mmCIF file of C-alpha atoms and ligand atoms in Angstrom:
data_model
loop_
_atom_site.group_PDB
_atom_site.id
_atom_site.type_symbol
_atom_site.label_atom_id
_atom_site.label_comp_id
_atom_site.label_asym_id
_atom_site.label_seq_id
_atom_site.Cartn_x
_atom_site.Cartn_y
_atom_site.Cartn_z
ATOM 1 C CA MET A 1 -2.631 17.126 25.093
ATOM 2 C CA LYS A 2 -6.165 16.936 23.956
ATOM 3 C CA ASP A 3 -7.112 14.204 21.555
ATOM 4 C CA SER A 4 -8.665 16.861 19.344
ATOM 5 C CA GLU A 5 -5.189 18.903 19.224
ATOM 6 C CA MET A 6 -3.604 15.988 18.041
ATOM 7 C CA LEU A 7 -6.057 14.712 15.679
ATOM 8 C CA SER A 8 -5.972 18.172 13.981
ATOM 9 C CA PHE A 9 -2.228 18.078 13.871
ATOM 10 C CA ILE A 10 -2.249 14.797 12.122
ATOM 11 C CA GLN A 11 -5.002 16.198 9.747
ATOM 12 C CA GLY A 12 -2.916 19.270 8.773
ATOM 13 C CA LEU A 13 0.395 17.337 8.106
ATOM 14 C CA PRO A 14 1.237 16.892 4.513
ATOM 15 C CA LYS A 15 1.508 13.127 4.012
ATOM 16 C CA THR A 16 2.317 10.541 1.344
ATOM 17 C CA GLU A 17 0.949 7.132 0.926
ATOM 18 C CA LEU A 18 3.355 4.302 -0.292
ATOM 19 C CA HIS A 19 1.764 1.180 0.640
ATOM 20 C CA LEU A 20 -1.808 0.782 -0.755
ATOM 21 C CA HIS A 21 -3.496 -1.728 -2.747
ATOM 22 C CA ILE A 22 -6.285 0.068 -4.743
ATOM 23 C CA GLU A 23 -8.426 -3.026 -4.742
ATOM 24 C CA GLY A 24 -8.082 -2.694 -0.832
ATOM 25 C CA THR A 25 -9.851 0.619 -0.936
ATOM 26 C CA PHE A 26 -12.964 -0.971 -2.394
ATOM 27 C CA GLU A 27 -15.692 0.383 0.039
ATOM 28 C CA PRO A 28 -18.923 -1.591 0.476
ATOM 29 C CA GLU A 29 -21.212 0.726 -0.772
ATOM 30 C CA LEU A 30 -19.406 1.206 -3.844
ATOM 31 C CA MET A 31 -18.997 -2.572 -4.257
ATOM 32 C CA PHE A 32 -22.825 -3.011 -4.171
ATOM 33 C CA LYS A 33 -23.248 -0.193 -6.607
ATOM 34 C CA ILE A 34 -20.804 -1.496 -9.045
ATOM 35 C CA ALA A 35 -22.035 -5.021 -8.758
ATOM 36 C CA LYS A 36 -25.446 -3.972 -9.668
ATOM 37 C CA ARG A 37 -24.490 -2.143 -12.696
ATOM 38 C CA ASN A 38 -22.460 -5.167 -13.846
ATOM 39 C CA ASN A 39 -25.463 -7.594 -12.899
ATOM 40 C CA LEU A 40 -23.487 -9.341 -10.430
ATOM 41 C CA GLU A 41 -24.378 -10.975 -7.178
ATOM 42 C CA ILE A 42 -22.579 -10.494 -3.884
ATOM 43 C CA LYS A 43 -22.956 -13.205 -1.374
ATOM 44 C CA TYR A 44 -23.850 -10.931 1.342
ATOM 45 C CA ALA A 45 -27.454 -9.405 1.423
ATOM 46 C CA ASP A 46 -26.157 -5.833 2.388
ATOM 47 C CA VAL A 47 -23.520 -3.523 3.244
ATOM 48 C CA GLU A 48 -23.911 -4.307 7.039
ATOM 49 C CA GLU A 49 -23.717 -8.183 6.369
ATOM 50 C CA LEU A 50 -20.579 -7.729 4.372
ATOM 51 C CA LYS A 51 -18.859 -5.570 6.768
ATOM 52 C CA ARG A 52 -19.752 -8.066 9.459
ATOM 53 C CA ALA A 53 -17.633 -10.415 7.648
ATOM 54 C CA TYR A 54 -14.470 -8.437 7.992
ATOM 55 C CA SER A 55 -12.824 -10.184 10.806
ATOM 56 C CA PHE A 56 -9.606 -11.892 10.188
ATOM 57 C CA ASN A 57 -7.398 -14.203 11.804
ATOM 58 C CA ASN A 58 -4.597 -14.062 9.407
ATOM 59 C CA LEU A 59 -3.405 -12.631 5.966
ATOM 60 C CA GLN A 60 -5.206 -15.634 3.918
ATOM 61 C CA GLU A 61 -8.566 -15.091 5.651
ATOM 62 C CA PHE A 62 -8.408 -11.244 4.367
ATOM 63 C CA LEU A 63 -7.189 -12.221 0.865
ATOM 64 C CA ASP A 64 -10.282 -14.391 0.333
ATOM 65 C CA ILE A 65 -12.562 -11.927 0.810
ATOM 66 C CA TYR A 66 -10.571 -9.139 -0.870
ATOM 67 C CA TYR A 67 -10.306 -11.153 -4.035
ATOM 68 C CA ALA A 68 -13.977 -11.910 -3.847
ATOM 69 C CA GLY A 69 -14.761 -8.206 -3.487
ATOM 70 C CA ALA A 70 -12.669 -7.344 -6.443
ATOM 71 C CA SER A 71 -14.533 -9.829 -8.419
ATOM 72 C CA VAL A 72 -17.175 -7.355 -9.350
ATOM 73 C CA LEU A 73 -15.026 -4.850 -11.014
ATOM 74 C CA ILE A 74 -15.166 -5.529 -14.680
ATOM 75 C CA GLU A 75 -15.503 -2.113 -16.890
ATOM 76 C CA GLU A 76 -12.834 0.497 -17.213
ATOM 77 C CA GLN A 77 -15.343 2.750 -15.496
ATOM 78 C CA ASP A 78 -15.213 0.598 -12.468
ATOM 79 C CA PHE A 79 -11.499 1.056 -12.038
ATOM 80 C CA TYR A 80 -11.823 4.626 -12.471
ATOM 81 C CA ASP A 81 -14.543 4.951 -9.920
ATOM 82 C CA LEU A 82 -12.806 2.903 -7.603
ATOM 83 C CA THR A 83 -9.391 4.998 -7.765
ATOM 84 C CA TRP A 84 -11.205 8.222 -7.983
ATOM 85 C CA ALA A 85 -13.195 7.455 -4.636
ATOM 86 C CA TYR A 86 -9.819 6.620 -3.035
ATOM 87 C CA LEU A 87 -8.412 9.935 -4.405
ATOM 88 C CA THR A 88 -11.200 12.227 -2.999
ATOM 89 C CA LYS A 89 -10.956 10.252 0.500
ATOM 90 C CA VAL A 90 -7.103 10.979 0.899
ATOM 91 C CA HIS A 91 -7.521 14.392 -0.517
ATOM 92 C CA GLU A 92 -9.617 15.015 2.594
ATOM 93 C CA GLU A 93 -6.678 13.603 4.791
ATOM 94 C CA ASN A 94 -4.151 16.142 3.189
ATOM 95 C CA VAL A 95 -2.325 13.285 1.334
ATOM 96 C CA LYS A 96 -0.110 15.065 -1.247
ATOM 97 C CA HIS A 97 1.428 12.117 -2.816
ATOM 98 C CA VAL A 98 0.542 8.441 -3.514
ATOM 99 C CA GLU A 99 2.676 5.426 -4.966
ATOM 100 C CA ILE A 100 -0.044 2.754 -5.126
ATOM 101 C CA PHE A 101 -0.374 -0.818 -6.171
ATOM 102 C CA PHE A 102 -2.674 -2.714 -8.580
ATOM 103 C CA ASP A 103 -2.927 -6.364 -9.051
ATOM 104 C CA PRO A 104 -3.650 -7.072 -12.780
ATOM 105 C CA GLN A 105 -3.753 -10.948 -12.271
ATOM 106 C CA THR A 106 -6.753 -10.559 -10.034
ATOM 107 C CA HIS A 107 -8.660 -9.260 -13.041
ATOM 108 C CA THR A 108 -6.923 -10.775 -15.953
ATOM 109 C CA ASP A 109 -7.401 -14.160 -14.668
ATOM 110 C CA ARG A 110 -11.173 -13.335 -14.856
ATOM 111 C CA ASN A 111 -10.834 -12.303 -18.563
ATOM 112 C CA VAL A 112 -10.880 -8.570 -17.812
ATOM 113 C CA SER A 113 -8.410 -6.579 -20.111
ATOM 114 C CA PHE A 114 -5.196 -5.562 -18.822
ATOM 115 C CA GLU A 115 -5.985 -2.206 -20.691
ATOM 116 C CA TYR A 116 -9.223 -1.530 -19.139
ATOM 117 C CA VAL A 117 -7.784 -2.010 -15.475
ATOM 118 C CA LEU A 118 -4.812 0.021 -16.266
ATOM 119 C CA ASN A 119 -6.538 2.813 -18.092
ATOM 120 C CA GLY A 120 -9.296 3.133 -15.694
ATOM 121 C CA ILE A 121 -6.818 3.474 -12.707
ATOM 122 C CA TYR A 122 -4.329 5.763 -14.627
ATOM 123 C CA LYS A 123 -7.338 8.413 -15.791
ATOM 124 C CA ALA A 124 -8.336 8.692 -12.342
ATOM 125 C CA LEU A 125 -4.820 9.181 -10.933
ATOM 126 C CA GLU A 126 -4.390 11.956 -13.811
ATOM 127 C CA ASP A 127 -7.576 13.697 -12.913
ATOM 128 C CA GLY A 128 -6.611 13.529 -9.070
ATOM 129 C CA GLN A 129 -3.260 15.206 -10.149
ATOM 130 C CA LYS A 130 -5.205 17.832 -11.965
ATOM 131 C CA GLN A 131 -8.380 18.501 -9.884
ATOM 132 C CA LEU A 132 -6.855 17.586 -6.497
ATOM 133 C CA GLY A 133 -3.152 18.295 -6.510
ATOM 134 C CA ILE A 134 -2.313 14.746 -5.583
ATOM 135 C CA SER A 135 0.903 13.389 -7.549
ATOM 136 C CA PHE A 136 1.183 9.685 -8.071
ATOM 137 C CA LYS A 137 3.014 6.866 -9.188
ATOM 138 C CA LEU A 138 2.006 3.579 -10.123
ATOM 139 C CA ILE A 139 3.206 0.092 -8.943
ATOM 140 C CA MET A 140 2.224 -3.329 -10.624
ATOM 141 C CA SER A 141 2.253 -6.229 -8.146
ATOM 142 C CA PHE A 142 2.553 -9.768 -9.069
ATOM 143 C CA LEU A 143 0.252 -12.167 -6.969
ATOM 144 C CA ARG A 144 2.886 -14.590 -5.344
ATOM 145 C CA HIS A 145 0.524 -17.436 -4.687
ATOM 146 C CA LEU A 146 0.574 -17.914 -8.633
ATOM 147 C CA ASP A 147 3.546 -19.024 -10.520
ATOM 148 C CA GLU A 148 6.362 -17.323 -12.095
ATOM 149 C CA ALA A 149 5.241 -18.161 -15.714
ATOM 150 C CA SER A 150 1.939 -15.980 -14.770
ATOM 151 C CA ALA A 151 4.051 -13.077 -13.477
ATOM 152 C CA PHE A 152 6.134 -13.213 -16.704
ATOM 153 C CA LYS A 153 3.061 -13.121 -18.905
ATOM 154 C CA THR A 154 1.560 -9.999 -16.728
ATOM 155 C CA LEU A 155 5.159 -8.397 -17.072
ATOM 156 C CA GLU A 156 5.060 -8.836 -20.939
ATOM 157 C CA GLN A 157 1.644 -6.937 -20.879
ATOM 158 C CA ALA A 158 3.136 -3.953 -18.932
ATOM 159 C CA LEU A 159 6.110 -3.411 -21.285
ATOM 160 C CA PRO A 160 4.100 -0.984 -23.669
ATOM 161 C CA TYR A 161 3.134 0.974 -20.375
ATOM 162 C CA LYS A 162 6.375 1.838 -18.760
ATOM 163 C CA ASP A 163 5.624 5.458 -19.084
ATOM 164 C CA LYS A 164 2.673 4.761 -16.741
ATOM 165 C CA ILE A 165 4.184 2.066 -14.426
ATOM 166 C CA ILE A 166 7.088 2.898 -12.436
ATOM 167 C CA ALA A 167 7.739 -0.468 -10.453
ATOM 168 C CA VAL A 168 6.778 -4.015 -10.063
ATOM 169 C CA GLY A 169 5.813 -5.313 -6.550
ATOM 170 C CA LEU A 170 4.838 -8.616 -4.973
ATOM 171 C CA ASP A 171 1.833 -9.406 -2.765
ATOM 172 C CA SER A 172 -0.630 -11.908 -1.831
ATOM 173 C CA SER A 173 -0.130 -15.105 0.309
ATOM 174 C CA GLU A 174 3.391 -14.625 1.852
ATOM 175 C CA LEU A 175 4.182 -17.843 3.718
ATOM 176 C CA GLY A 176 5.468 -20.660 1.420
ATOM 177 C CA ASN A 177 5.888 -18.265 -1.382
ATOM 178 C CA PRO A 178 9.564 -16.552 -1.048
ATOM 179 C CA PRO A 179 10.764 -13.894 -3.250
ATOM 180 C CA SER A 180 13.215 -16.313 -4.436
ATOM 181 C CA LYS A 181 10.189 -17.916 -6.393
ATOM 182 C CA PHE A 182 10.179 -14.824 -8.550
ATOM 183 C CA LYS A 183 13.704 -13.907 -8.918
ATOM 184 C CA ASN A 184 13.853 -14.567 -12.792
ATOM 185 C CA VAL A 185 10.764 -12.089 -13.683
ATOM 186 C CA PHE A 186 12.347 -9.524 -11.249
ATOM 187 C CA LYS A 187 15.445 -9.648 -12.964
ATOM 188 C CA LYS A 188 13.821 -9.008 -16.454
ATOM 189 C CA ALA A 189 11.568 -6.144 -14.920
ATOM 190 C CA LEU A 190 14.817 -4.559 -13.659
ATOM 191 C CA ASP A 191 16.522 -5.157 -17.076
ATOM 192 C CA GLU A 192 13.382 -3.568 -18.536
ATOM 193 C CA GLY A 193 13.954 -0.306 -16.379
ATOM 194 C CA PHE A 194 11.333 -0.878 -13.584
ATOM 195 C CA LEU A 195 12.067 -0.280 -9.920
ATOM 196 C CA THR A 196 11.059 -3.076 -7.660
ATOM 197 C CA VAL A 197 9.467 -3.369 -4.246
ATOM 198 C CA ALA A 198 8.236 -6.618 -2.429
ATOM 199 C CA HIS A 199 5.924 -7.300 0.613
ATOM 200 C CA ALA A 200 8.190 -9.310 2.886
ATOM 201 C CA GLY A 201 8.437 -9.906 6.526
ATOM 202 C CA GLU A 202 4.614 -9.422 7.174
ATOM 203 C CA GLU A 203 3.857 -13.157 8.090
ATOM 204 C CA GLY A 204 6.698 -14.576 6.580
ATOM 205 C CA PRO A 205 10.314 -14.887 8.112
ATOM 206 C CA SER A 206 13.156 -12.381 8.229
ATOM 207 C CA GLU A 207 14.940 -14.571 5.446
ATOM 208 C CA TYR A 208 12.262 -13.308 2.989
ATOM 209 C CA ILE A 209 13.525 -9.830 3.581
ATOM 210 C CA ARG A 210 16.928 -10.974 2.843
ATOM 211 C CA GLU A 211 15.837 -12.547 -0.306
ATOM 212 C CA ALA A 212 13.801 -9.273 -1.548
ATOM 213 C CA LEU A 213 17.089 -7.265 -1.040
ATOM 214 C CA ASP A 214 19.443 -9.613 -2.454
ATOM 215 C CA LEU A 215 17.440 -11.389 -5.315
ATOM 216 C CA LEU A 216 14.681 -8.966 -6.243
ATOM 217 C CA LYS A 217 17.079 -5.849 -5.613
ATOM 218 C CA VAL A 218 14.100 -3.980 -4.043
ATOM 219 C CA GLY A 219 14.276 -0.189 -3.195
ATOM 220 C CA ARG A 220 11.690 -0.445 -0.383
ATOM 221 C CA ILE A 221 10.216 -3.467 1.754
ATOM 222 C CA ASP A 222 6.575 -3.381 2.362
ATOM 223 C CA HIS A 223 5.831 -4.152 5.902
ATOM 224 C CA GLY A 224 9.056 -5.938 7.173
ATOM 225 C CA ASN A 225 8.219 -6.195 10.650
ATOM 226 C CA ARG A 226 9.853 -9.411 10.921
ATOM 227 C CA CYS A 227 13.333 -7.778 10.458
ATOM 228 C CA LEU A 228 13.396 -7.516 14.289
ATOM 229 C CA ASP A 229 14.171 -11.149 14.498
ATOM 230 C CA ASP A 230 17.520 -10.438 12.809
ATOM 231 C CA ILE A 231 19.722 -7.926 14.487
ATOM 232 C CA ASP A 232 22.147 -7.961 11.660
ATOM 233 C CA LEU A 233 19.537 -7.323 8.960
ATOM 234 C CA VAL A 234 18.154 -4.416 11.103
ATOM 235 C CA LYS A 235 21.867 -3.118 10.808
ATOM 236 C CA ARG A 236 21.754 -3.406 7.310
ATOM 237 C CA LEU A 237 18.493 -1.982 6.673
ATOM 238 C CA ALA A 238 19.246 1.056 8.835
ATOM 239 C CA LYS A 239 22.744 1.410 7.090
ATOM 240 C CA GLU A 240 21.307 1.343 3.584
ATOM 241 C CA GLN A 241 18.210 3.419 4.761
ATOM 242 C CA MET A 242 16.170 0.842 3.217
ATOM 243 C CA PRO A 243 12.549 2.002 3.706
ATOM 244 C CA LEU A 244 9.917 -0.136 5.584
ATOM 245 C CA THR A 245 6.220 0.635 4.564
ATOM 246 C CA LEU A 246 4.307 -0.123 7.729
ATOM 247 C CA CYS A 247 0.760 -0.633 8.072
ATOM 248 C CA PRO A 248 -0.296 -0.466 11.545
ATOM 249 C CA LEU A 249 -4.175 -0.984 11.203
ATOM 250 C CA SER A 250 -3.614 -3.712 8.853
ATOM 251 C CA ASN A 251 -1.088 -5.464 11.162
ATOM 252 C CA LEU A 252 -3.534 -5.351 13.916
ATOM 253 C CA GLU A 253 -6.578 -6.677 11.980
ATOM 254 C CA LEU A 254 -4.659 -9.456 10.277
ATOM 255 C CA LYS A 255 -3.227 -10.379 13.851
ATOM 256 C CA VAL A 256 0.396 -9.773 12.815
ATOM 257 C CA ILE A 257 0.365 -7.811 16.363
ATOM 258 C CA LYS A 258 -2.088 -8.468 19.080
ATOM 259 C CA ASP A 259 -2.484 -4.793 20.143
ATOM 260 C CA LEU A 260 -1.415 -1.481 18.803
ATOM 261 C CA LYS A 261 0.346 -0.750 22.081
ATOM 262 C CA GLU A 262 2.882 -3.459 21.372
ATOM 263 C CA TYR A 263 3.568 -2.092 17.876
ATOM 264 C CA PRO A 264 7.473 -2.091 17.676
ATOM 265 C CA LEU A 265 7.528 1.417 16.083
ATOM 266 C CA LEU A 266 9.690 3.032 18.595
ATOM 267 C CA LYS A 267 12.166 0.232 18.539
ATOM 268 C CA MET A 268 12.580 0.440 14.877
ATOM 269 C CA MET A 269 13.189 4.188 15.125
ATOM 270 C CA GLU A 270 15.666 3.911 17.964
ATOM 271 C CA HIS A 271 17.545 1.599 15.421
ATOM 272 C CA ASN A 272 17.295 4.300 12.759
ATOM 273 C CA LEU A 273 15.209 2.358 10.533
ATOM 274 C CA LEU A 274 13.368 4.344 7.643
ATOM 275 C CA VAL A 275 10.087 3.503 8.634
ATOM 276 C CA THR A 276 6.753 5.050 7.155
ATOM 277 C CA ILE A 277 3.197 4.772 8.054
ATOM 278 C CA ASN A 278 0.512 3.471 5.493
ATOM 279 C CA SER A 279 -2.906 2.099 5.063
ATOM 280 C CA ASP A 280 -2.427 -0.977 2.828
ATOM 281 C CA ASP A 281 -6.261 -1.943 2.536
ATOM 282 C CA PRO A 282 -8.311 0.844 4.224
ATOM 283 C CA ALA A 283 -11.580 -0.334 3.176
ATOM 284 C CA TYR A 284 -11.049 -3.391 5.123
ATOM 285 C CA PHE A 285 -9.004 -2.398 8.051
ATOM 286 C CA GLY A 286 -10.734 0.444 9.575
ATOM 287 C CA GLY A 287 -9.019 3.418 8.352
ATOM 288 C CA TYR A 288 -7.075 5.420 5.784
ATOM 289 C CA MET A 289 -3.785 7.550 6.572
ATOM 290 C CA ASN A 290 -5.178 9.785 9.222
ATOM 291 C CA GLU A 291 -6.597 6.777 11.180
ATOM 292 C CA ASN A 292 -3.346 4.981 10.771
ATOM 293 C CA PHE A 293 -1.468 7.840 12.199
ATOM 294 C CA TRP A 294 -3.993 8.527 15.072
ATOM 295 C CA GLY A 295 -4.093 4.736 15.888
ATOM 296 C CA ILE A 296 -0.311 4.480 16.621
ATOM 297 C CA THR A 297 -0.319 8.066 18.180
ATOM 298 C CA LYS A 298 -2.631 7.155 20.809
ATOM 299 C CA ALA A 299 -1.334 3.607 21.424
ATOM 300 C CA LEU A 300 2.354 4.741 21.682
ATOM 301 C CA ASN A 301 1.765 8.128 22.855
ATOM 302 C CA LEU A 302 3.800 9.876 20.117
ATOM 303 C CA SER A 303 4.744 13.447 19.997
ATOM 304 C CA LYS A 304 4.091 15.776 17.703
ATOM 305 C CA SER A 305 7.879 15.923 16.673
ATOM 306 C CA GLN A 306 7.808 12.006 16.009
ATOM 307 C CA ILE A 307 4.476 12.055 14.031
ATOM 308 C CA ALA A 308 6.273 14.644 11.772
ATOM 309 C CA GLU A 309 9.263 12.698 11.503
ATOM 310 C CA LEU A 310 7.353 9.775 10.289
ATOM 311 C CA ALA A 311 5.511 12.003 7.693
ATOM 312 C CA LYS A 312 8.975 13.193 6.491
ATOM 313 C CA ASN A 313 10.099 9.535 6.309
ATOM 314 C CA GLY A 314 7.185 8.913 3.858
ATOM 315 C CA PHE A 315 8.392 11.602 1.557
ATOM 316 C CA LYS A 316 12.324 10.687 1.864
ATOM 317 C CA ALA A 317 11.210 7.150 1.084
ATOM 318 C CA SER A 318 9.197 8.199 -2.039
ATOM 319 C CA TRP A 319 10.029 8.269 -5.498
ATOM 320 C CA LEU A 320 9.419 12.145 -5.730
ATOM 321 C CA SER A 321 12.522 13.864 -7.142
ATOM 322 C CA PRO A 322 15.149 15.440 -4.624
ATOM 323 C CA ASN A 323 13.684 18.920 -5.281
ATOM 324 C CA GLU A 324 9.847 17.891 -4.645
ATOM 325 C CA LYS A 325 11.256 15.934 -1.399
ATOM 326 C CA GLN A 326 13.219 19.010 -0.123
ATOM 327 C CA THR A 327 9.959 21.383 -0.728
ATOM 328 C CA TYR A 328 7.717 18.879 1.355
ATOM 329 C CA LEU A 329 10.351 18.257 4.165
ATOM 330 C CA LYS A 330 10.619 22.064 4.650
ATOM 331 C CA GLU A 331 7.087 22.407 4.708
ATOM 332 C CA ILE A 332 6.716 19.898 7.257
ATOM 333 C CA ASP A 333 9.327 21.521 9.377
ATOM 334 C CA LEU A 334 7.530 24.717 9.258
ATOM 335 C CA TYR A 335 4.292 23.058 10.022
ATOM 336 C CA LEU A 336 5.825 21.494 13.154
ATOM 337 C CA LEU A 337 7.234 24.724 14.043
ATOM 338 C CA ASN A 338 4.008 26.656 13.771
ATOM 339 C CA ASN A 339 1.718 24.060 15.175
HETATM 340 N N1 ADE B 1 -2.773 -7.757 -0.791
HETATM 341 C C1 ADE B 1 -3.388 -6.705 -0.255
HETATM 342 N N2 ADE B 1 -3.067 -6.667 0.878
HETATM 343 C C2 ADE B 1 -1.983 -7.177 1.093
HETATM 344 C C3 ADE B 1 -1.202 -7.572 2.330
HETATM 345 N N3 ADE B 1 -1.170 -6.776 3.390
HETATM 346 N N4 ADE B 1 -0.340 -8.425 2.164
HETATM 347 C C4 ADE B 1 -0.166 -9.265 1.166
HETATM 348 N N5 ADE B 1 -0.816 -9.164 0.178
HETATM 349 C C5 ADE B 1 -1.789 -8.054 0.155
HETATM 350 ZN ZN1 ZN B 2 -0.014 -4.627 1.487
#
């Protein structure tokens, strides 16, 4: 089949994004624009020089640049513009529903108010729903390199906004910061009615995935690649139909895998794991949803029905209502039939 036919199949497929850090959508052009209006310096001369710095050997090297980039976000309008730029981009890619992360501590630690961050992001999401038809849920992530007391403080700040924040998550430097470090704050979040998710098994061991399940009671595992080291865990994840939000281009750029051709997606699907395709930090890793779908399609020679299966998994793994899910699943079946 011609590349162009597959690309247009991916383009037209209704998609959902379940693993996306809004700070990771900060494109260099917008970063320079916002830095200028906030009178802040970026340590790179221009967009080209900044882009040349986007070469990472591991998660930490990426995080250092990602936090530096996010540090020019100050005003509510900055968070609005960041989120709006993301939504218009994925609208072009036929993404219908997003469940995105924001990292409040990245901003509140710089004395930016929690309300500015939340309101800026949320207003853009509401406008995206109204003007672009993209439905959404918002997930507040705790930074795992900070201590649990800081996560507790952040949770306190979120309590008045339970109507806007559906879940808490866990991200940042994984190795040495196991889910168990956050078991108390996740317990409190669950008691307060939040859903929970966590990054686990990206660089960290499969044991971290077990901890996320057993101690943090997560409803999805973000990444989860390392589950394959533990066949009993794989069986459990398959039995529970616990979603794994995979991010192929991120894994490639952060050297979790050497080559997309080695991506264990088909093995995971053979094990009946509920795997979904996502973009993580698209401004840094070379692509949004279509580029992630295209990357693995080309590397693994996926068929249209396998691609459609992955898109369906995204809706199944979402927090849409059962009726909404059914509507999208039927739409994808029909799309596959006609394309
Ligand atoms: N924060 C942003 N992207 C991340 C990733 N891939 N893993 C952990 N924390 C992150
Ligand atoms: Zn992530």
